[in-house]
Amino acid sequence: VNLRGNSLTGGIPTQFGVLTSLLDLKLCQNILESSIPVELGLLTDLSELCLHDNKLTNTIPTILGYMTSLAFLYLSSNLLTGTIPMQLQALSKLQHLYLPENR
């Protein structure tokens, strides 16, 4: 799913969590606010998650560490706070992790 740069507002719908066969989710370069929903952690086939350049807040959910197929995680240029969850170390396929320009 590529919804990049569409000026989407509000939060990320939790319903994305039921799309368990989804391989890529690109919601970057929008105006999305609120936290990253924990339901995204159910997307174990997802290889690329692009949420950069939004206004996402709170911390990175630890459940993202269960996304065993994840190779690319882009969370830069948001309003995320806290530390990088230790659970992300379990992502053995992770090649790129981009977190700059957060809090």
CSV table of N, CA and C in Angstrom, one decimal, residues 14 20 30-31 33 39 45 49 51 53 55 57 59-60 65 68 71 80-81 85 92-93 95 102:
chain,number,residue,atom,x,y,z
A,14,THR,N,-6.0,1.5,12.9
A,14,THR,CA,-5.7,0.2,13.5
A,14,THR,C,-6.0,-0.9,12.6
A,20,THR,N,-2.7,-9.0,7.2
A,20,THR,CA,-1.5,-9.8,7.6
A,20,THR,C,-0.6,-10.2,6.4
A,30,ASN,N,2.9,12.6,5.0
A,30,ASN,CA,1.5,13.1,5.2
A,30,ASN,C,1.5,14.0,6.4
A,31,ILE,N,0.3,14.1,7.0
A,31,ILE,CA,0.2,14.9,8.2
A,31,ILE,C,-0.4,14.0,9.3
A,33,GLU,N,-1.0,12.1,12.7
A,33,GLU,CA,-0.7,12.4,14.1
A,33,GLU,C,-1.1,11.2,15.0
A,39,GLU,N,-1.2,-2.4,16.6
A,39,GLU,CA,-1.7,-3.4,15.6
A,39,GLU,C,-0.8,-3.6,14.4
A,45,ASP,N,4.6,-10.2,7.8
A,45,ASP,CA,5.1,-10.4,6.5
A,45,ASP,C,5.6,-9.1,5.9
A,49,LEU,N,8.3,-0.6,6.2
A,49,LEU,CA,7.3,0.3,6.9
A,49,LEU,C,7.9,1.7,6.8
A,51,LEU,N,7.0,5.5,7.7
A,51,LEU,CA,6.1,6.4,8.4
A,51,LEU,C,6.8,7.8,8.6
A,53,ASP,N,8.3,11.6,8.0
A,53,ASP,CA,7.7,12.9,7.6
A,53,ASP,C,6.2,13.0,7.9
A,55,LYS,N,3.6,13.6,11.8
A,55,LYS,CA,3.7,14.2,13.1
A,55,LYS,C,3.3,13.1,14.2
A,57,THR,N,3.6,10.8,17.4
A,57,THR,CA,4.0,11.1,18.7
A,57,THR,C,4.2,9.8,19.5
A,59,THR,N,6.1,6.9,21.9
A,59,THR,CA,7.3,6.1,21.7
A,59,THR,C,7.1,5.1,20.5
A,60,ILE,N,8.2,4.5,20.2
A,60,ILE,CA,8.1,3.4,19.2
A,60,ILE,C,7.6,2.1,19.9
A,65,GLY,N,9.0,-5.2,17.2
A,65,GLY,CA,10.1,-6.2,17.3
A,65,GLY,C,9.6,-7.6,16.8
A,68,THR,N,8.9,-9.9,11.9
A,68,THR,CA,10.1,-10.7,11.6
A,68,THR,C,10.6,-10.6,10.2
A,71,ALA,N,12.6,-5.3,6.8
A,71,ALA,CA,13.9,-5.0,6.3
A,71,ALA,C,14.2,-3.5,6.3
A,80,LEU,N,8.5,11.6,17.7
A,80,LEU,CA,8.6,10.4,18.6
A,80,LEU,C,9.6,10.7,19.7
A,81,THR,N,9.3,10.1,20.9
A,81,THR,CA,10.2,10.3,22.0
A,81,THR,C,10.6,9.0,22.6
A,85,PRO,N,13.4,0.7,21.3
A,85,PRO,CA,13.1,-0.5,22.0
A,85,PRO,C,14.1,-1.6,21.7
A,92,SER,N,16.1,-9.7,12.6
A,92,SER,CA,17.3,-10.2,11.9
A,92,SER,C,17.4,-9.8,10.4
A,93,LYS,N,16.3,-9.5,9.8
A,93,LYS,CA,16.3,-9.0,8.4
A,93,LYS,C,16.4,-7.5,8.2
A,95,GLN,N,17.6,-4.1,7.5
A,95,GLN,CA,18.8,-3.6,6.8
A,95,GLN,C,18.9,-2.1,7.1
A,102,ASN,N,13.7,13.3,15.4
A,102,ASN,CA,12.6,13.1,16.3
A,102,ASN,C,13.0,13.8,17.6
